[in-house]
XYZ file of C-alpha atoms in Angstrom:
249
model
C 120.361 228.581 246.896
C 120.341 228.731 251.279
C 118.954 231.356 252.461
C 121.945 233.082 253.133
C 123.392 233.402 249.810
C 119.521 233.968 248.719
C 119.775 236.970 251.269
C 122.891 238.223 249.902
C 121.747 238.218 246.482
C 118.501 240.094 246.846
C 120.047 242.889 249.159
C 122.905 243.136 246.304
C 119.748 243.458 243.592
C 118.078 246.269 245.083
C 120.294 249.055 243.678
C 122.501 251.621 245.363
C 122.685 255.338 246.316
C 125.081 257.557 244.314
C 125.290 260.246 246.639
C 122.412 262.505 244.826
C 119.479 260.081 244.494
C 118.795 255.929 244.767
C 119.366 254.057 241.296
C 117.235 250.896 241.595
C 117.958 247.622 240.069
C 115.491 246.183 237.516
C 114.985 243.413 239.760
C 114.483 245.746 242.920
C 111.077 244.756 243.367
C 111.261 241.367 243.216
C 114.610 241.440 245.672
C 112.214 243.070 248.201
C 109.784 240.564 247.907
C 112.490 237.846 248.376
C 113.231 239.336 251.883
C 110.171 240.205 253.134
C 109.493 236.280 252.319
C 112.820 235.268 254.218
C 111.455 237.277 257.574
C 107.753 235.728 257.278
C 109.933 232.429 257.533
C 112.842 233.337 259.771
C 113.739 230.939 262.117
C 113.987 231.172 266.317
C 117.527 232.399 265.892
C 116.481 235.291 263.511
C 119.268 234.839 261.218
C 117.655 236.224 258.380
C 116.807 239.486 260.494
C 120.662 239.363 261.885
C 121.936 239.007 258.260
C 119.914 242.047 256.731
C 120.787 244.559 259.847
C 124.200 243.320 259.426
C 124.406 244.392 256.231
C 122.815 247.955 256.894
C 119.685 247.586 254.358
C 117.633 250.178 256.356
C 120.121 253.154 256.225
C 121.914 251.752 252.887
C 118.881 250.830 250.566
C 115.492 251.442 252.449
C 115.444 255.135 253.737
C 117.107 255.794 250.267
C 114.489 254.235 248.592
C 111.343 255.864 250.551
C 113.378 259.259 249.932
C 114.067 259.211 246.677
C 111.642 257.118 244.748
C 108.542 258.900 243.919
C 107.074 257.793 240.556
C 104.095 256.016 239.879
C 105.692 252.990 238.152
C 107.909 252.836 242.090
C 104.513 252.492 243.621
C 104.974 248.985 244.620
C 108.804 249.157 245.242
C 107.842 251.915 248.034
C 105.370 249.700 249.624
C 107.577 246.471 249.942
C 110.308 249.028 251.332
C 107.981 250.540 253.898
C 106.953 247.040 254.869
C 110.395 245.995 255.250
C 111.167 248.989 257.050
C 108.298 248.193 259.868
C 109.527 244.681 260.195
C 113.235 245.287 260.460
C 112.822 248.152 263.128
C 110.376 246.040 265.154
C 111.288 246.218 268.533
C 113.299 242.697 269.665
C 110.777 241.631 272.446
C 108.195 241.888 269.596
C 110.497 239.766 267.498
C 110.756 236.978 270.684
C 106.500 237.275 270.940
C 107.030 239.770 273.798
C 108.938 237.538 276.149
C 112.860 237.665 276.846
C 114.379 234.461 275.527
C 115.571 232.443 278.054
C 118.199 230.523 276.078
C 121.743 231.842 276.172
C 122.059 231.608 272.456
C 118.694 233.622 272.065
C 119.764 236.122 274.442
C 122.715 236.938 272.525
C 120.534 237.164 269.415
C 118.064 239.588 271.118
C 121.077 241.847 272.337
C 122.562 241.498 269.057
C 119.137 243.062 266.861
C 118.826 245.044 270.082
C 122.498 246.669 269.373
C 122.185 246.998 265.417
C 119.158 248.967 265.627
C 120.761 251.286 268.368
C 123.168 251.905 265.433
C 120.979 252.697 262.966
C 118.725 254.924 265.234
C 120.696 258.236 264.386
C 120.101 257.139 260.596
C 116.294 256.841 261.238
C 116.056 260.350 262.803
C 115.911 261.725 258.954
C 113.809 264.649 258.602
C 113.545 263.686 254.992
C 112.157 260.429 256.302
C 109.765 261.856 258.266
C 108.886 264.048 255.184
C 108.334 261.191 253.484
C 105.983 259.628 256.101
C 104.172 262.800 256.436
C 103.480 263.125 252.735
C 102.256 259.650 252.596
C 100.015 259.546 255.611
C 98.657 263.541 255.291
C 96.617 262.181 252.177
C 94.818 259.462 254.029
C 93.846 261.465 256.766
C 92.175 264.031 254.804
C 90.061 261.323 253.139
C 86.831 260.800 255.177
C 87.357 257.321 256.774
C 84.398 255.482 254.939
C 86.026 256.205 251.490
C 89.821 255.061 252.531
C 90.717 252.011 250.725
C 92.877 249.037 251.986
C 95.990 250.392 250.522
C 95.238 253.394 253.017
C 94.545 251.365 255.746
C 98.251 250.243 255.045
C 99.759 253.722 254.993
C 98.124 254.538 258.491
C 99.420 251.311 259.750
C 102.773 251.120 258.558
C 103.990 254.679 259.127
C 102.833 255.240 262.535
C 103.875 251.516 263.394
C 107.462 252.756 262.024
C 107.544 256.119 264.084
C 106.453 253.848 267.154
C 109.186 251.189 266.183
C 112.049 253.842 265.883
C 111.167 255.708 268.851
C 111.204 252.434 271.175
C 114.810 251.774 270.167
C 117.345 252.423 273.004
C 119.363 255.400 272.491
C 122.934 253.897 272.280
C 124.851 257.015 273.886
C 125.181 261.047 273.172
C 126.387 261.951 269.425
C 129.334 263.410 270.799
C 131.420 264.719 273.636
C 130.606 268.142 273.086
C 126.816 267.638 273.105
C 124.237 265.993 275.245
C 122.082 265.355 272.434
C 121.438 261.937 271.787
C 119.669 259.922 268.867
C 116.341 260.325 270.257
C 116.705 263.962 270.452
C 117.187 263.747 266.811
C 114.359 261.797 266.036
C 112.110 264.183 268.464
C 113.528 267.164 266.427
C 112.739 265.204 263.097
C 109.145 264.803 264.237
C 108.828 268.518 265.074
C 110.132 269.812 261.601
C 108.405 267.536 259.653
C 105.106 268.360 261.253
C 104.513 264.486 262.113
C 103.968 265.901 265.892
C 100.707 267.857 264.573
C 99.563 264.523 262.885
C 100.016 262.384 265.764
C 97.651 265.001 267.887
C 95.291 264.984 265.377
C 95.164 261.033 265.347
C 94.850 261.179 269.314
C 92.119 263.397 269.147
C 90.213 261.645 266.493
C 91.021 258.026 267.234
C 88.567 257.486 269.995
C 87.278 253.785 269.812
C 89.719 253.726 266.934
C 92.315 250.756 267.284
C 95.046 253.235 266.314
C 94.440 254.766 269.695
C 96.976 252.484 271.373
C 99.722 253.300 268.671
C 99.304 256.709 269.216
C 99.214 256.642 273.097
C 102.399 254.118 272.739
C 104.011 257.229 270.475
C 103.351 259.521 272.815
C 104.399 257.880 275.713
C 107.752 256.800 273.745
C 108.230 260.583 272.882
C 108.526 261.645 276.457
C 110.271 258.666 278.152
C 113.663 260.312 278.075
C 112.055 263.034 279.762
C 112.323 263.660 283.369
C 109.037 265.243 285.318
C 110.963 267.932 286.532
C 111.866 269.065 282.810
C 107.989 268.430 282.038
C 106.557 270.334 284.834
C 109.004 273.015 284.253
C 107.980 273.285 280.259
C 104.432 272.966 281.051
C 104.889 275.874 283.330
C 106.945 278.276 281.101
C 104.358 277.439 278.287
C 101.264 278.519 281.059
C 103.330 281.949 281.654
C 104.050 282.535 278.112
C 100.441 282.300 277.398
C 99.314 284.636 280.025
C 101.698 286.870 279.253
C 100.496 286.898 275.555
C 97.001 287.202 276.290
C 97.577 289.725 278.756
C 99.219 292.223 275.724
């Protein structure tokens, strides 16, 4: 079976969202394994990645799987789905080993990957998705690092990498002409509402000397990248003013 047909078959064997919950197929776990393997051995044209992004697997399958499947029997499926989400949201530059491709064909591939991720960013700005991420990582953070398992380390790495990847996607445009809100704003709102921002700050304070500190710093920089210096200064000034007024009461 060709790689194209293999991916097409695997995507069709995941299951489907019926409007209320995700109904997994009996072969869901095996299908996720196949898709991960295809990405592991993808060619320089990133055909496998493009095919999966074009099939809208992130919004149609991966997000619903992570939000709706919470049985202990689904642990491996959730693990593979999270791993696949980490891979598919990877910045285009990382896909090309940190170098912009010089070849015209590969440059077009780069732009296609970037375009697909931009269109998907609004779907990724899903508060329930961030609730899932928080619920996965919170118990790990509550566990003494000496007692953490390899699975715990995977969760920490995967969750914060997904958050970084989502934030790194450039916003395509405003959501509507009537509003100046864009997909990046929606992601920030979901991070706030889900309490993810507090976990990020907690890790930033606790991760000194830890390899995660660079990941956390990246996340914070990406959260602020669409804010002007004037806006940040004004916000800080207002917070200081409000704090002074509160202290004087």
